[in-house]
mmCIF file of C-alpha atoms and ligand atoms in Angstrom:
data_model
loop_
_atom_site.group_PDB
_atom_site.id
_atom_site.type_symbol
_atom_site.label_atom_id
_atom_site.label_comp_id
_atom_site.label_asym_id
_atom_site.label_seq_id
_atom_site.Cartn_x
_atom_site.Cartn_y
_atom_site.Cartn_z
ATOM 1 C CA MET A 10 -8.752 18.884 -32.293
ATOM 2 C CA ARG A 11 -9.213 18.834 -28.273
ATOM 3 C CA ASP A 12 -7.510 16.150 -25.922
ATOM 4 C CA PHE A 13 -9.618 14.834 -23.678
ATOM 5 C CA LEU A 14 -7.484 13.369 -20.207
ATOM 6 C CA SER A 15 -8.807 14.916 -18.368
ATOM 7 C CA VAL A 16 -12.109 16.007 -16.479
ATOM 8 C CA ALA A 17 -10.709 19.370 -16.292
ATOM 9 C CA ASP A 18 -9.589 19.042 -20.002
ATOM 10 C CA LEU A 19 -11.994 21.838 -21.044
ATOM 11 C CA GLY A 20 -12.237 24.348 -17.760
ATOM 12 C CA VAL A 21 -15.560 24.496 -15.492
ATOM 13 C CA ASP A 22 -17.702 25.547 -18.487
ATOM 14 C CA GLY A 23 -16.877 23.796 -20.947
ATOM 15 C CA LEU A 24 -17.466 20.715 -18.256
ATOM 16 C CA ARG A 25 -20.606 22.141 -18.037
ATOM 17 C CA THR A 26 -21.385 22.378 -21.262
ATOM 18 C CA LEU A 27 -20.460 19.235 -21.921
ATOM 19 C CA VAL A 28 -22.393 17.606 -18.968
ATOM 20 C CA ASP A 29 -26.179 19.314 -20.588
ATOM 21 C CA VAL A 30 -24.817 18.211 -24.459
ATOM 22 C CA ALA A 31 -25.065 14.890 -23.025
ATOM 23 C CA GLY A 32 -28.399 15.666 -21.259
ATOM 24 C CA GLN A 33 -29.674 16.954 -25.044
ATOM 25 C CA VAL A 34 -27.724 13.929 -26.504
ATOM 26 C CA LYS A 35 -30.225 11.455 -24.552
ATOM 27 C CA SER A 36 -33.449 13.586 -25.154
ATOM 28 C CA ASN A 37 -33.222 13.385 -28.634
ATOM 29 C CA PRO A 38 -30.448 11.108 -30.658
ATOM 30 C CA GLU A 39 -32.002 11.218 -33.552
ATOM 31 C CA ARG A 40 -30.825 15.439 -33.947
ATOM 32 C CA TYR A 41 -26.888 14.275 -33.663
ATOM 33 C CA SER A 42 -27.562 10.707 -35.919
ATOM 34 C CA ASP A 43 -25.399 12.528 -38.688
ATOM 35 C CA ARG A 44 -23.122 15.187 -36.773
ATOM 36 C CA MET A 45 -20.059 12.648 -37.164
ATOM 37 C CA ALA A 46 -19.813 12.295 -41.025
ATOM 38 C CA GLY A 47 -16.280 11.443 -42.038
ATOM 39 C CA ARG A 48 -15.002 10.785 -39.641
ATOM 40 C CA ALA A 49 -12.981 7.822 -38.437
ATOM 41 C CA VAL A 50 -13.124 7.074 -34.521
ATOM 42 C CA GLY A 51 -9.648 5.158 -32.988
ATOM 43 C CA LEU A 52 -10.685 2.831 -30.155
ATOM 44 C CA PHE A 53 -7.799 1.358 -27.772
ATOM 45 C CA PHE A 54 -7.569 -1.131 -25.141
ATOM 46 C CA MET A 55 -5.297 -2.450 -23.267
ATOM 47 C CA LYS A 56 -7.122 -3.834 -20.718
ATOM 48 C CA PRO A 57 -10.166 -5.483 -20.098
ATOM 49 C CA SER A 58 -14.267 -3.479 -21.171
ATOM 50 C CA THR A 59 -17.800 -4.025 -21.838
ATOM 51 C CA ARG A 60 -19.051 -0.702 -20.481
ATOM 52 C CA THR A 61 -16.464 1.461 -22.575
ATOM 53 C CA ARG A 62 -16.014 -0.729 -25.332
ATOM 54 C CA VAL A 63 -19.454 -1.223 -26.119
ATOM 55 C CA SER A 64 -20.690 3.063 -25.140
ATOM 56 C CA SER A 65 -17.873 4.320 -27.439
ATOM 57 C CA GLU A 66 -18.436 2.635 -30.347
ATOM 58 C CA LEU A 67 -22.508 2.853 -30.231
ATOM 59 C CA ALA A 68 -21.565 6.463 -29.865
ATOM 60 C CA ALA A 69 -19.149 6.615 -32.877
ATOM 61 C CA VAL A 70 -21.615 4.749 -34.972
ATOM 62 C CA GLN A 71 -25.226 6.415 -33.939
ATOM 63 C CA MET A 72 -23.437 9.792 -35.092
ATOM 64 C CA GLY A 73 -22.297 8.144 -38.272
ATOM 65 C CA ALA A 74 -18.347 7.884 -37.375
ATOM 66 C CA HIS A 75 -16.634 4.811 -38.705
ATOM 67 C CA PRO A 76 -15.127 3.091 -35.285
ATOM 68 C CA VAL A 77 -11.698 0.486 -35.483
ATOM 69 C CA VAL A 78 -11.152 -0.662 -32.191
ATOM 70 C CA LEU A 79 -8.010 -2.311 -31.676
ATOM 71 C CA GLY A 80 -6.339 -4.386 -29.139
ATOM 72 C CA GLN A 81 -3.136 -4.680 -27.272
ATOM 73 C CA HIS A 82 -3.201 -8.256 -28.585
ATOM 74 C CA GLU A 83 -2.718 -6.791 -32.885
ATOM 75 C CA VAL A 84 -1.025 -3.237 -31.509
ATOM 76 C CA GLY A 85 1.258 -4.758 -28.826
ATOM 77 C CA LEU A 86 1.539 -0.530 -27.524
ATOM 78 C CA GLY A 87 5.246 -0.293 -26.409
ATOM 79 C CA THR A 88 6.010 -3.411 -27.093
ATOM 80 C CA ARG A 89 5.478 -4.381 -30.982
ATOM 81 C CA GLU A 90 5.700 -0.325 -31.615
ATOM 82 C CA SER A 91 6.148 2.858 -29.488
ATOM 83 C CA VAL A 92 3.595 4.935 -28.532
ATOM 84 C CA LYS A 93 5.355 7.194 -30.433
ATOM 85 C CA ASP A 94 5.270 5.595 -33.424
ATOM 86 C CA VAL A 95 1.623 3.867 -33.484
ATOM 87 C CA ALA A 96 0.184 8.076 -32.662
ATOM 88 C CA ARG A 97 1.576 8.884 -35.902
ATOM 89 C CA VAL A 98 0.669 6.618 -37.437
ATOM 90 C CA LEU A 99 -2.922 6.462 -37.023
ATOM 91 C CA ASP A 100 -2.686 9.919 -36.938
ATOM 92 C CA ARG A 101 -2.766 9.102 -41.045
ATOM 93 C CA TYR A 102 -6.696 6.913 -40.704
ATOM 94 C CA LEU A 103 -8.375 8.319 -37.317
ATOM 95 C CA ASP A 104 -9.797 11.361 -36.471
ATOM 96 C CA VAL A 105 -10.010 10.159 -32.679
ATOM 97 C CA LEU A 106 -7.799 8.026 -30.987
ATOM 98 C CA ALA A 107 -9.677 6.914 -28.264
ATOM 99 C CA PHE A 108 -7.022 5.072 -25.587
ATOM 100 C CA ARG A 109 -7.327 2.512 -22.712
ATOM 101 C CA VAL A 110 -3.613 2.444 -20.917
ATOM 102 C CA PHE A 111 -2.798 1.675 -18.010
ATOM 103 C CA SER A 112 -0.492 4.455 -18.009
ATOM 104 C CA HIS A 113 -1.196 7.849 -18.560
ATOM 105 C CA GLY A 114 1.997 8.676 -19.607
ATOM 106 C CA ASP A 115 0.817 6.900 -23.015
ATOM 107 C CA LEU A 116 -1.456 9.218 -23.217
ATOM 108 C CA ILE A 117 0.197 12.155 -22.848
ATOM 109 C CA ASP A 118 2.775 11.141 -25.601
ATOM 110 C CA LEU A 119 0.474 9.612 -27.423
ATOM 111 C CA ALA A 120 -0.938 12.982 -28.090
ATOM 112 C CA GLU A 121 2.059 15.408 -28.189
ATOM 113 C CA HIS A 122 2.565 12.961 -31.330
ATOM 114 C CA ALA A 123 -0.345 13.154 -33.276
ATOM 115 C CA ASN A 124 -2.556 15.534 -34.532
ATOM 116 C CA ALA A 125 -6.144 13.761 -34.014
ATOM 117 C CA ALA A 126 -7.657 13.788 -30.485
ATOM 118 C CA VAL A 127 -7.250 11.623 -27.999
ATOM 119 C CA ILE A 128 -9.956 10.152 -25.609
ATOM 120 C CA ASN A 129 -8.893 8.665 -22.180
ATOM 121 C CA LEU A 130 -11.046 5.532 -21.865
ATOM 122 C CA LEU A 131 -9.278 5.092 -18.115
ATOM 123 C CA SER A 132 -5.893 5.487 -17.425
ATOM 124 C CA ASP A 133 -4.226 4.767 -13.684
ATOM 125 C CA ALA A 134 -4.855 8.812 -13.156
ATOM 126 C CA GLU A 135 -7.979 9.117 -13.932
ATOM 127 C CA HIS A 136 -11.344 7.900 -16.135
ATOM 128 C CA PRO A 137 -12.912 11.363 -17.387
ATOM 129 C CA CYS A 138 -15.743 10.170 -19.631
ATOM 130 C CA GLN A 139 -16.841 8.146 -16.806
ATOM 131 C CA ALA A 140 -17.769 11.368 -14.286
ATOM 132 C CA VAL A 141 -18.846 12.947 -17.685
ATOM 133 C CA ALA A 142 -21.483 10.037 -17.192
ATOM 134 C CA ASP A 143 -21.789 10.385 -13.380
ATOM 135 C CA LEU A 144 -22.292 14.300 -13.321
ATOM 136 C CA LEU A 145 -24.744 13.316 -15.174
ATOM 137 C CA THR A 146 -26.525 10.515 -13.489
ATOM 138 C CA ILE A 147 -26.149 12.779 -10.943
ATOM 139 C CA GLU A 148 -27.987 16.075 -12.389
ATOM 140 C CA GLU A 149 -30.635 13.435 -13.037
ATOM 141 C CA HIS A 150 -31.847 13.345 -9.611
ATOM 142 C CA LEU A 151 -30.769 17.125 -7.823
ATOM 143 C CA PRO A 152 -28.945 19.566 -9.102
ATOM 144 C CA LEU A 153 -24.516 19.508 -8.366
ATOM 145 C CA ALA A 154 -24.720 22.916 -7.089
ATOM 146 C CA LYS A 155 -26.705 21.544 -4.348
ATOM 147 C CA ALA A 156 -25.554 17.931 -3.987
ATOM 148 C CA THR A 157 -23.157 16.457 -0.944
ATOM 149 C CA VAL A 158 -21.513 13.421 -2.870
ATOM 150 C CA THR A 159 -19.571 11.010 -1.100
ATOM 151 C CA TYR A 160 -16.841 8.798 -2.753
ATOM 152 C CA VAL A 161 -16.333 5.993 -0.626
ATOM 153 C CA GLY A 162 -13.158 3.136 -1.009
ATOM 154 C CA ASP A 163 -10.791 3.265 -3.060
ATOM 155 C CA GLY A 164 -8.636 6.466 -4.042
ATOM 156 C CA ASN A 165 -8.396 5.345 -8.176
ATOM 157 C CA ASN A 166 -8.755 7.321 -10.959
ATOM 158 C CA VAL A 167 -12.501 7.161 -11.149
ATOM 159 C CA CYS A 168 -12.504 8.728 -8.134
ATOM 160 C CA HIS A 169 -9.827 11.238 -8.980
ATOM 161 C CA SER A 170 -12.408 11.989 -12.313
ATOM 162 C CA LEU A 171 -15.178 12.205 -10.165
ATOM 163 C CA MET A 172 -13.867 14.337 -7.514
ATOM 164 C CA VAL A 173 -12.370 16.946 -9.957
ATOM 165 C CA GLY A 174 -15.524 16.745 -12.217
ATOM 166 C CA GLY A 175 -18.530 17.030 -9.285
ATOM 167 C CA ALA A 176 -16.484 19.708 -7.643
ATOM 168 C CA MET A 177 -15.790 21.906 -10.266
ATOM 169 C CA LEU A 178 -19.695 21.916 -11.153
ATOM 170 C CA GLY A 179 -20.403 23.024 -7.709
ATOM 171 C CA ALA A 180 -20.881 19.930 -5.587
ATOM 172 C CA ASN A 181 -20.040 19.502 -2.463
ATOM 173 C CA MET A 182 -17.363 16.207 -2.211
ATOM 174 C CA ARG A 183 -16.012 14.258 0.637
ATOM 175 C CA VAL A 184 -13.781 11.334 -0.125
ATOM 176 C CA VAL A 185 -13.999 8.465 1.929
ATOM 177 C CA THR A 186 -11.096 5.901 1.741
ATOM 178 C CA PRO A 187 -9.011 3.544 4.139
ATOM 179 C CA LEU A 188 -5.771 5.028 5.725
ATOM 180 C CA GLY A 189 -3.086 5.292 2.731
ATOM 181 C CA HIS A 190 -5.950 4.522 0.417
ATOM 182 C CA GLU A 191 -6.129 8.676 -0.297
ATOM 183 C CA PRO A 192 -7.236 10.333 -3.684
ATOM 184 C CA ASP A 193 -4.007 11.441 -4.806
ATOM 185 C CA ALA A 194 -3.013 14.984 -3.530
ATOM 186 C CA ARG A 195 -2.559 16.327 -6.756
ATOM 187 C CA PHE A 196 -5.683 15.565 -8.077
ATOM 188 C CA VAL A 197 -7.130 17.333 -4.303
ATOM 189 C CA GLU A 198 -5.351 20.557 -5.184
ATOM 190 C CA LEU A 199 -6.595 20.262 -8.485
ATOM 191 C CA SER A 200 -9.849 20.323 -7.425
ATOM 192 C CA ARG A 201 -9.346 23.300 -5.088
ATOM 193 C CA LEU A 202 -7.643 25.404 -7.756
ATOM 194 C CA LEU A 203 -10.696 25.130 -9.522
ATOM 195 C CA GLY A 204 -12.518 26.474 -7.881
ATOM 196 C CA GLY A 205 -14.367 23.492 -5.766
ATOM 197 C CA HIS A 206 -14.905 22.002 -2.372
ATOM 198 C CA VAL A 207 -13.337 19.194 -0.871
ATOM 199 C CA GLU A 208 -13.078 16.535 2.071
ATOM 200 C CA VAL A 209 -10.966 13.356 1.987
ATOM 201 C CA THR A 210 -10.999 11.285 5.617
ATOM 202 C CA ASN A 211 -10.784 8.362 6.935
ATOM 203 C CA ASP A 212 -14.008 8.139 9.012
ATOM 204 C CA ILE A 213 -17.183 6.706 7.435
ATOM 205 C CA ALA A 214 -18.738 9.936 8.492
ATOM 206 C CA GLY A 215 -18.210 11.421 5.575
ATOM 207 C CA VAL A 216 -21.540 9.150 4.458
ATOM 208 C CA ASP A 217 -23.942 11.148 6.796
ATOM 209 C CA GLY A 218 -26.525 12.764 5.261
ATOM 210 C CA ALA A 219 -24.639 12.597 1.395
ATOM 211 C CA ASP A 220 -26.931 12.849 -1.328
ATOM 212 C CA VAL A 221 -25.146 9.896 -3.525
ATOM 213 C CA VAL A 222 -23.530 7.401 -2.445
ATOM 214 C CA TYR A 223 -20.212 6.842 -5.207
ATOM 215 C CA THR A 224 -17.887 3.191 -4.632
ATOM 216 C CA ASP A 225 -16.345 1.212 -6.935
ATOM 217 C CA VAL A 226 -13.854 -1.782 -6.557
ATOM 218 C CA TRP A 227 -10.931 -1.949 -3.801
ATOM 219 C CA ALA A 228 -8.261 -3.223 -7.000
ATOM 220 C CA SER A 229 -8.204 -1.963 -10.251
ATOM 221 C CA MET A 230 -7.095 -4.011 -12.876
ATOM 222 C CA GLY A 231 -3.578 -4.505 -12.901
ATOM 223 C CA GLN A 232 -3.759 -4.608 -8.599
ATOM 224 C CA GLU A 233 -5.150 -8.187 -8.957
ATOM 225 C CA SER A 234 -2.712 -9.765 -6.969
ATOM 226 C CA GLU A 235 -3.358 -7.411 -3.926
ATOM 227 C CA GLN A 236 -6.764 -8.054 -3.541
ATOM 228 C CA ALA A 237 -7.488 -10.542 -1.140
ATOM 229 C CA SER A 238 -4.713 -8.106 1.176
ATOM 230 C CA ARG A 239 -6.828 -5.266 0.414
ATOM 231 C CA ALA A 240 -10.410 -6.792 1.151
ATOM 232 C CA GLU A 241 -8.838 -6.823 4.927
ATOM 233 C CA THR A 242 -8.490 -3.050 5.099
ATOM 234 C CA PHE A 243 -11.642 -1.714 2.649
ATOM 235 C CA ALA A 244 -14.257 -3.989 4.894
ATOM 236 C CA PRO A 245 -14.987 -1.577 6.876
ATOM 237 C CA TYR A 246 -15.442 1.147 4.186
ATOM 238 C CA GLN A 247 -18.090 -1.926 2.188
ATOM 239 C CA VAL A 248 -21.009 0.367 1.110
ATOM 240 C CA ASN A 249 -24.053 -1.984 2.469
ATOM 241 C CA LEU A 250 -27.730 -0.792 4.026
ATOM 242 C CA SER A 251 -26.241 -0.018 7.486
ATOM 243 C CA LEU A 252 -23.581 2.062 5.586
ATOM 244 C CA PHE A 253 -26.470 3.296 2.794
ATOM 245 C CA GLU A 254 -28.740 4.127 5.463
ATOM 246 C CA ARG A 255 -26.586 7.152 6.628
ATOM 247 C CA ALA A 256 -27.323 8.827 3.713
ATOM 248 C CA GLN A 257 -30.270 11.054 3.241
ATOM 249 C CA PRO A 258 -33.701 9.191 3.377
ATOM 250 C CA SER A 259 -33.537 9.707 -0.538
ATOM 251 C CA ALA A 260 -29.773 9.187 -1.268
ATOM 252 C CA ILE A 261 -29.238 7.544 -5.267
ATOM 253 C CA PHE A 262 -26.272 5.007 -5.231
ATOM 254 C CA LEU A 263 -24.118 4.993 -7.777
ATOM 255 C CA HIS A 264 -20.900 2.698 -9.321
ATOM 256 C CA CYS A 265 -19.045 3.747 -11.968
ATOM 257 C CA LEU A 266 -19.504 -0.894 -12.989
ATOM 258 C CA PRO A 267 -18.571 -3.502 -12.589
ATOM 259 C CA ALA A 268 -18.940 -4.368 -9.302
ATOM 260 C CA HIS A 269 -16.882 -6.829 -7.324
ATOM 261 C CA ARG A 270 -20.726 -7.732 -5.193
ATOM 262 C CA GLY A 271 -20.266 -8.631 -1.906
ATOM 263 C CA ASP A 272 -17.054 -7.056 -1.899
ATOM 264 C CA GLU A 273 -17.113 -2.956 -2.057
ATOM 265 C CA VAL A 274 -21.297 -3.174 -2.115
ATOM 266 C CA THR A 275 -23.707 -5.231 -0.981
ATOM 267 C CA ASP A 276 -26.845 -6.893 -3.107
ATOM 268 C CA GLU A 277 -29.561 -5.470 -1.140
ATOM 269 C CA VAL A 278 -27.550 -1.079 -2.023
ATOM 270 C CA ALA A 279 -27.087 -2.831 -5.654
ATOM 271 C CA ASP A 280 -30.270 -3.436 -6.986
ATOM 272 C CA HIS A 281 -31.964 -1.446 -3.989
ATOM 273 C CA ALA A 282 -34.571 1.028 -5.451
ATOM 274 C CA ARG A 283 -32.475 3.552 -5.267
ATOM 275 C CA SER A 284 -29.774 2.394 -6.898
ATOM 276 C CA ARG A 285 -28.616 4.795 -10.425
ATOM 277 C CA MET A 286 -26.174 2.566 -11.646
ATOM 278 C CA PHE A 287 -27.694 0.699 -14.314
ATOM 279 C CA ASP A 288 -28.839 4.638 -14.943
ATOM 280 C CA GLN A 289 -24.898 5.278 -14.509
ATOM 281 C CA ALA A 290 -23.655 2.738 -17.124
ATOM 282 C CA GLU A 291 -26.864 4.056 -20.056
ATOM 283 C CA ASN A 292 -25.111 7.623 -19.623
ATOM 284 C CA ARG A 293 -21.725 6.643 -20.865
ATOM 285 C CA LEU A 294 -23.718 6.694 -24.531
ATOM 286 C CA HIS A 295 -24.875 10.467 -24.450
ATOM 287 C CA ALA A 296 -21.884 11.141 -22.230
ATOM 288 C CA PHE A 297 -19.512 9.681 -25.194
ATOM 289 C CA LYS A 298 -21.518 11.415 -27.967
ATOM 290 C CA ALA A 299 -21.179 14.619 -26.155
ATOM 291 C CA ILE A 300 -17.541 13.788 -25.445
ATOM 292 C CA LEU A 301 -16.759 12.934 -29.581
ATOM 293 C CA LEU A 302 -18.938 16.233 -29.662
ATOM 294 C CA SER A 303 -16.670 18.324 -28.106
ATOM 295 C CA VAL A 304 -13.529 17.388 -29.716
ATOM 296 C CA PHE A 305 -14.484 18.851 -32.533
ATOM 297 C CA GLU A 306 -15.545 22.573 -31.733
HETATM 298 N N1 LIG B 415 -17.550 1.610 -16.045
HETATM 299 C C1 LIG B 415 -16.589 0.856 -17.559
HETATM 300 O O1 LIG B 415 -15.465 2.048 -17.489
HETATM 301 O O2 LIG B 415 -16.697 -1.014 -17.522
HETATM 302 P P1 LIG B 415 -15.789 -1.188 -18.460
HETATM 303 O O3 LIG B 415 -14.250 -0.949 -17.801
HETATM 304 O O4 LIG B 415 -16.459 -2.052 -18.771
HETATM 305 O O5 LIG B 415 -15.821 -0.029 -19.715
HETATM 306 N N1 LIG B 416 -11.557 2.067 -10.671
HETATM 307 C C1 LIG B 416 -11.095 0.478 -12.024
HETATM 308 C C2 LIG B 416 -12.683 1.471 -12.798
HETATM 309 C C3 LIG B 416 -13.341 -0.471 -13.321
HETATM 310 C C4 LIG B 416 -13.604 1.304 -15.113
HETATM 311 C C5 LIG B 416 -10.282 0.247 -12.558
HETATM 312 O O1 LIG B 416 -9.519 1.159 -12.956
HETATM 313 O O2 LIG B 416 -9.896 -1.546 -13.236
#
């Protein structure tokens, strides 16, 4: 069984197939209604979640699998029990271990000690399930190979997966961040190694002429204490109407959500006629079905 810890795990052809399958699942969900029959899928959350929690559970149920949802308060990953033992125990019951964690290292430990497929539902390094939905949403607007996609804000987990995934599928990727908040250089290098084009800058001119403008919160889960200091640093990078208007007149706006309206995005952009953030949220469901199917191939 394959793991899905990073958007790069399946290679360029595998990611291309994953996004295509997500689109096919969206068009014909009934065709996939028993594809996971008899499978048991564990969904573990160490942090809050709305989209990931609901889309992953429903994706499993709508394909005939049985989901078991677990929280940190009951499992005590790394506190009540070691990551290694949790992996070896859950492996006896479950076919898939889909985990949302703080440290990406916990996912690597799980994958090392479980035969079940391990799926990353968000870590400090990546959010690959989000990226598959993002790529599907972009392709509903224009082909990735023709798209200039500008991510504005914090060079975080969501940024890493979007940047690598978009670059893998031929998009012209731009990342615009305040000084000191650039994406991890390892992910920039990975994007380029995989043949992609990525430009990282501190200049908001990186939004000019983009086909897609994407942002995420300035302080991720676990960084709440930095919220106030970051607000000042990130203020010039707010996606407001004047920033959004620097992009193409046909450009779409994306946000993985939850949004902090008034911080990284204003209401007028979030609710703009060209905002696609709720399509993006819906696409999490179709994307997760494709990801579940892919781990059994
Ligand atoms: N976008 C996303 O992962 O949302 P949740 O944190 O609500 O799951
Ligand atoms: N970067 C955000 C994404 C939430 C879906 C976080 O990690 O909190």
